[in-house]
PDB file of C-alpha atoms in Angstrom:
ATOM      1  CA  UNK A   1     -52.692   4.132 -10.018  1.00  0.00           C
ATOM      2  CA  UNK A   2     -50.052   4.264  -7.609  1.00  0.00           C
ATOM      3  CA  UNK A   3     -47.059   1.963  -6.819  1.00  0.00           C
ATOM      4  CA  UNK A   4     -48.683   0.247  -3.622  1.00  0.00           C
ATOM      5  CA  UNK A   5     -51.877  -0.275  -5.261  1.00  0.00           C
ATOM      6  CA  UNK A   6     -50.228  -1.531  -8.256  1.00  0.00           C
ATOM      7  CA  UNK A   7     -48.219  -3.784  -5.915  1.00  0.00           C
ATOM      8  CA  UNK A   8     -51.146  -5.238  -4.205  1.00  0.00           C
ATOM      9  CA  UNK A   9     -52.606  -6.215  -7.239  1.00  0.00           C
ATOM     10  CA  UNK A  10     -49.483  -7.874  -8.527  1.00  0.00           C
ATOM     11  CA  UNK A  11     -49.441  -9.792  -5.463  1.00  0.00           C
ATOM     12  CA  UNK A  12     -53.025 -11.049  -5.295  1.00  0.00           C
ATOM     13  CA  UNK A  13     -52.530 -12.119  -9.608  1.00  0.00           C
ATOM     14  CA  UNK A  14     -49.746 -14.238  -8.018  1.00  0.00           C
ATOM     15  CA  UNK A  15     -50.995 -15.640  -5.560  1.00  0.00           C
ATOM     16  CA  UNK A  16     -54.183 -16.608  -7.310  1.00  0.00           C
ATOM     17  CA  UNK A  17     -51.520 -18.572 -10.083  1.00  0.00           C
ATOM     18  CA  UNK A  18     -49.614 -20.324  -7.112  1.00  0.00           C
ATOM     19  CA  UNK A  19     -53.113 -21.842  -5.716  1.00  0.00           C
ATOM     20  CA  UNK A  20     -53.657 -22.929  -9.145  1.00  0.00           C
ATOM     21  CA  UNK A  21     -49.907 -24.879  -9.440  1.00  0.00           C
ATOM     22  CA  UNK A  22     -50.022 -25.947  -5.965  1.00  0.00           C
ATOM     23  CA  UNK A  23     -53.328 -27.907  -7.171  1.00  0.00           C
ATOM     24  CA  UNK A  24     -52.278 -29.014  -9.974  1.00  0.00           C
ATOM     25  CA  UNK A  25     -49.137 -30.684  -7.951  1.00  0.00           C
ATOM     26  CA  UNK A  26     -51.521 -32.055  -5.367  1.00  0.00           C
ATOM     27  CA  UNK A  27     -52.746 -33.507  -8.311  1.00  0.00           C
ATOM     28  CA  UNK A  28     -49.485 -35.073  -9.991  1.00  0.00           C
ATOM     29  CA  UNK A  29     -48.631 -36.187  -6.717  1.00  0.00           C
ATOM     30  CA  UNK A  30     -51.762 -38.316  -5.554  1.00  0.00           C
ATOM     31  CA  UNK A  31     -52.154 -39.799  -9.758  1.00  0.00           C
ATOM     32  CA  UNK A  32     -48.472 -40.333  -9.841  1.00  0.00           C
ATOM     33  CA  UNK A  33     -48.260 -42.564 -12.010  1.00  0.00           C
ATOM     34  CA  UNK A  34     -44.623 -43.213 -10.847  1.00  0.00           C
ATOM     35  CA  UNK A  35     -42.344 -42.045  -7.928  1.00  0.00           C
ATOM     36  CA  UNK A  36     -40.231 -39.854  -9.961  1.00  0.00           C
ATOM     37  CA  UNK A  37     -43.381 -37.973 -11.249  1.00  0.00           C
ATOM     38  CA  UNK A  38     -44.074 -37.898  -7.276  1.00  0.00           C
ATOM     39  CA  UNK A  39     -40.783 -37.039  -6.238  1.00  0.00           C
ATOM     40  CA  UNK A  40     -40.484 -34.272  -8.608  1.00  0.00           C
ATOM     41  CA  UNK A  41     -43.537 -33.065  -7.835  1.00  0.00           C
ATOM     42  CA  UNK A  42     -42.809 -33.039  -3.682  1.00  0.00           C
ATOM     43  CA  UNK A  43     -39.948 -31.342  -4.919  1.00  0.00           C
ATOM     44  CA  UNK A  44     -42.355 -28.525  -7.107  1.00  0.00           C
ATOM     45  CA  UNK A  45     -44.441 -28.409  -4.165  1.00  0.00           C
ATOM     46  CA  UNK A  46     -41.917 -27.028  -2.010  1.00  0.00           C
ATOM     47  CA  UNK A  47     -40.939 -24.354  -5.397  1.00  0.00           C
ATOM     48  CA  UNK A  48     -43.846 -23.214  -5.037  1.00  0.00           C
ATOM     49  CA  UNK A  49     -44.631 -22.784  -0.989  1.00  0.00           C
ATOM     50  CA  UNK A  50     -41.479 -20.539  -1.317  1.00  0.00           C
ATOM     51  CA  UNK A  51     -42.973 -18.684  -3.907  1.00  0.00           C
ATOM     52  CA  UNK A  52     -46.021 -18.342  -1.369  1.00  0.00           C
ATOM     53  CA  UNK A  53     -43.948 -17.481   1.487  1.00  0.00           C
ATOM     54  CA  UNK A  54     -41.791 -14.694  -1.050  1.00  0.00           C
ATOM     55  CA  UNK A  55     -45.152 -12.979  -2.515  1.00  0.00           C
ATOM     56  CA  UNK A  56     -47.143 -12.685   1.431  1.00  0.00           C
ATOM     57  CA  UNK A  57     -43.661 -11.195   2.200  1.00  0.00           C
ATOM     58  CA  UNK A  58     -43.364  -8.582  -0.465  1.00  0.00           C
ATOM     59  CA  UNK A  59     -47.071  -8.171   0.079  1.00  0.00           C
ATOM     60  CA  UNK A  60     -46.959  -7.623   3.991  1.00  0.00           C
ATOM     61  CA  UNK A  61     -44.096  -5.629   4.035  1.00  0.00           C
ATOM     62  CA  UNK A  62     -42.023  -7.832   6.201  1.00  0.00           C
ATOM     63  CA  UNK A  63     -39.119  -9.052   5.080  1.00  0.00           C
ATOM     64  CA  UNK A  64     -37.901 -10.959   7.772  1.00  0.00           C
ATOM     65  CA  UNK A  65     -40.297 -13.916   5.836  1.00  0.00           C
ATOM     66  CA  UNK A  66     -37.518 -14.499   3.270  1.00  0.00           C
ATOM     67  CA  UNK A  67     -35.018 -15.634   5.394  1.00  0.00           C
ATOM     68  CA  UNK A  68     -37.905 -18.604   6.252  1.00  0.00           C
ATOM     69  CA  UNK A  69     -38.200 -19.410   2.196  1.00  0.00           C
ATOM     70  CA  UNK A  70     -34.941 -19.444   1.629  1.00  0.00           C
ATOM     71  CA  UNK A  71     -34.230 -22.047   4.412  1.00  0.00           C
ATOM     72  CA  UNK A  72     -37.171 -23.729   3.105  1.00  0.00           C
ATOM     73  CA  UNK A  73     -35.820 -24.010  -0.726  1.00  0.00           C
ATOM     74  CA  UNK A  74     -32.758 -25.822   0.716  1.00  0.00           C
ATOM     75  CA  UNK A  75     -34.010 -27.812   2.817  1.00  0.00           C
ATOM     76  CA  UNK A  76     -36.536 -28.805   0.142  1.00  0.00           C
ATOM     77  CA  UNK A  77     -33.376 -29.268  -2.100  1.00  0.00           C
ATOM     78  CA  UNK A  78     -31.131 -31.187   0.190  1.00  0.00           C
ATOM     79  CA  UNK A  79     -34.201 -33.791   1.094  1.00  0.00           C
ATOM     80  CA  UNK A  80     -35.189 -34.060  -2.415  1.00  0.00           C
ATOM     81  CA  UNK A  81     -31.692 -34.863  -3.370  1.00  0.00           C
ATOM     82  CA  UNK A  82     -31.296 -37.020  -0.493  1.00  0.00           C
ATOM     83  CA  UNK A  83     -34.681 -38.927  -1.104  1.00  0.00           C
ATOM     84  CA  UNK A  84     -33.174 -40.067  -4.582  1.00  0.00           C
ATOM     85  CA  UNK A  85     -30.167 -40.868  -3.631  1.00  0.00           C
ATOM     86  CA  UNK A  86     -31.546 -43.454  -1.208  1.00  0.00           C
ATOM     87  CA  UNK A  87     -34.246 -44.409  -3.805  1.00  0.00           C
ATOM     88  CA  UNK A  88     -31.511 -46.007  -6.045  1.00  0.00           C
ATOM     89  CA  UNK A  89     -29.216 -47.276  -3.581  1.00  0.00           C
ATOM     90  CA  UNK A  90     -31.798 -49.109  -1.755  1.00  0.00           C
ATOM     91  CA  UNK A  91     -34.525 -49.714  -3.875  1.00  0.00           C
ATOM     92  CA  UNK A  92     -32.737 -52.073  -6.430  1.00  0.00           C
ATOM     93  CA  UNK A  93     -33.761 -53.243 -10.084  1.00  0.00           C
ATOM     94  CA  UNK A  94     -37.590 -51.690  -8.975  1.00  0.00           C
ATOM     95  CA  UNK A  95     -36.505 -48.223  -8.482  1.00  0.00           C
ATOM     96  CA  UNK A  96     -33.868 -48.181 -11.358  1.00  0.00           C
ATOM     97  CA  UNK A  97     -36.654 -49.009 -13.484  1.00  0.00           C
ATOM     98  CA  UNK A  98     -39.105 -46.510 -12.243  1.00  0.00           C
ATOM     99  CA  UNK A  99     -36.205 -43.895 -13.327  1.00  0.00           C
ATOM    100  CA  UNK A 100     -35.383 -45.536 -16.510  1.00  0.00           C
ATOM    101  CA  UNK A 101     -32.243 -46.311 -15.874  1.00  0.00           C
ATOM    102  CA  UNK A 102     -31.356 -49.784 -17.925  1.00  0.00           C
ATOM    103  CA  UNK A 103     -29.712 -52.608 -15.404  1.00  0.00           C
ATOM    104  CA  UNK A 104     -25.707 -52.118 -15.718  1.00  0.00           C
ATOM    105  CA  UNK A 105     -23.510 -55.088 -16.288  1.00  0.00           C
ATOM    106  CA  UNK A 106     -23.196 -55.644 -12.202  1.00  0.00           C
ATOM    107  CA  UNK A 107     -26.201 -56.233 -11.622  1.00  0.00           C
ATOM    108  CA  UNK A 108     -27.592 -58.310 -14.594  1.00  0.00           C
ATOM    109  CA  UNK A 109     -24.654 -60.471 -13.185  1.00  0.00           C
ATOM    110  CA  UNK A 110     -25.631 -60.609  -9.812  1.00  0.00           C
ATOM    111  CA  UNK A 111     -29.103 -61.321 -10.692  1.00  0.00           C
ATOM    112  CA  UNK A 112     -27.680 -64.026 -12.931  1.00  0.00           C
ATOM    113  CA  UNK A 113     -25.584 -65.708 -10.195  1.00  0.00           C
ATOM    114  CA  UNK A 114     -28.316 -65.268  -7.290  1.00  0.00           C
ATOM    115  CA  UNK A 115     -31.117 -66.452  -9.497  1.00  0.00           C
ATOM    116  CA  UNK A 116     -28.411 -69.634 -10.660  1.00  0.00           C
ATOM    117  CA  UNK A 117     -27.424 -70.325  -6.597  1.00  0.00           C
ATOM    118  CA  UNK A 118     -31.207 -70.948  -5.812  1.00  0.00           C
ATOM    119  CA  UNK A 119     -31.906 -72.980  -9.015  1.00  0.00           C
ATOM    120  CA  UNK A 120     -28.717 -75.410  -7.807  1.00  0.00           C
ATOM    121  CA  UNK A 121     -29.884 -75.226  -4.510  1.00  0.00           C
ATOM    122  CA  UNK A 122     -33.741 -76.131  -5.692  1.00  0.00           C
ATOM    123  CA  UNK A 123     -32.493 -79.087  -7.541  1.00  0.00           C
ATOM    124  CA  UNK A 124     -29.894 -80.736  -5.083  1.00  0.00           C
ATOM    125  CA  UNK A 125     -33.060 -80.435  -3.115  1.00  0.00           C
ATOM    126  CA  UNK A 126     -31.181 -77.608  -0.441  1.00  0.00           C
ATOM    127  CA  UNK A 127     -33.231 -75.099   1.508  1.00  0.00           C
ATOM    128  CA  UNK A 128     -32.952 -71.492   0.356  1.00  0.00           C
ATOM    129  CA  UNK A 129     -31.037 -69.104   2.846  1.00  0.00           C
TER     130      UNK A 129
END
């Protein structure tokens, strides 16, 4: 058996695993059961269409491919990255506690004052804002 042969073979083993991961993600990310199971998974998803994009490359011969997976794997890297960050700066208590982070002392007192505001409000018999 030769190198190229050998090669090919190699190539076609590895592609057949990727199809199987990039199911199983498909998977993970539809079932979620949470979005940082589906974030991370996005996030695998985008692993492994590199890992696509490297083994056609090798596979084809053309190397000019690579340059597209690695722009791909940071891209895929800055908008994961940038997806979380705005998933706990916007998404309050909700999205702390789909990460498992535990409330800090800041906002267990904001949520304390805002939730005592409306009950003075409710009983002076004030409109909410």
């Amino acid at each position: 058996m030769n190198a190229a042969a050998f090669a090919q073979i190699c190539s076609h083993i590895a592609l057949f695993m990727l199809a199987a991961a990039f199911l199983l993600i498909t998977i993970r990310i539809v079932r979620g059961p949470a979005l940082p199971d589906r974030v991370l998974a996005l996030d695998m998803l985008v692993t492994v269409a590199v890992g696509f994009i490297a083994t056609i490359s090798i596979a084809a011969g053309e190397f000019l491919y690579l340059d597209v997976a690695i722009a791909l794997a940071l891209v895929g890297f800055l908008s994961t990255v940038a997806l979380a960050r705005f998933v706990l700066t916007h998404g309050g208590s909700r999205a702390r506690a789909d990460f498992g982070d535990e409330p800090d002392d800041a906002d267990a007192a904001e949520s304390a004052t805002t939730s005592g505001d409306q009950a003075g409000r409710q009983a002076k018999g004030e409109a909410a804002p």
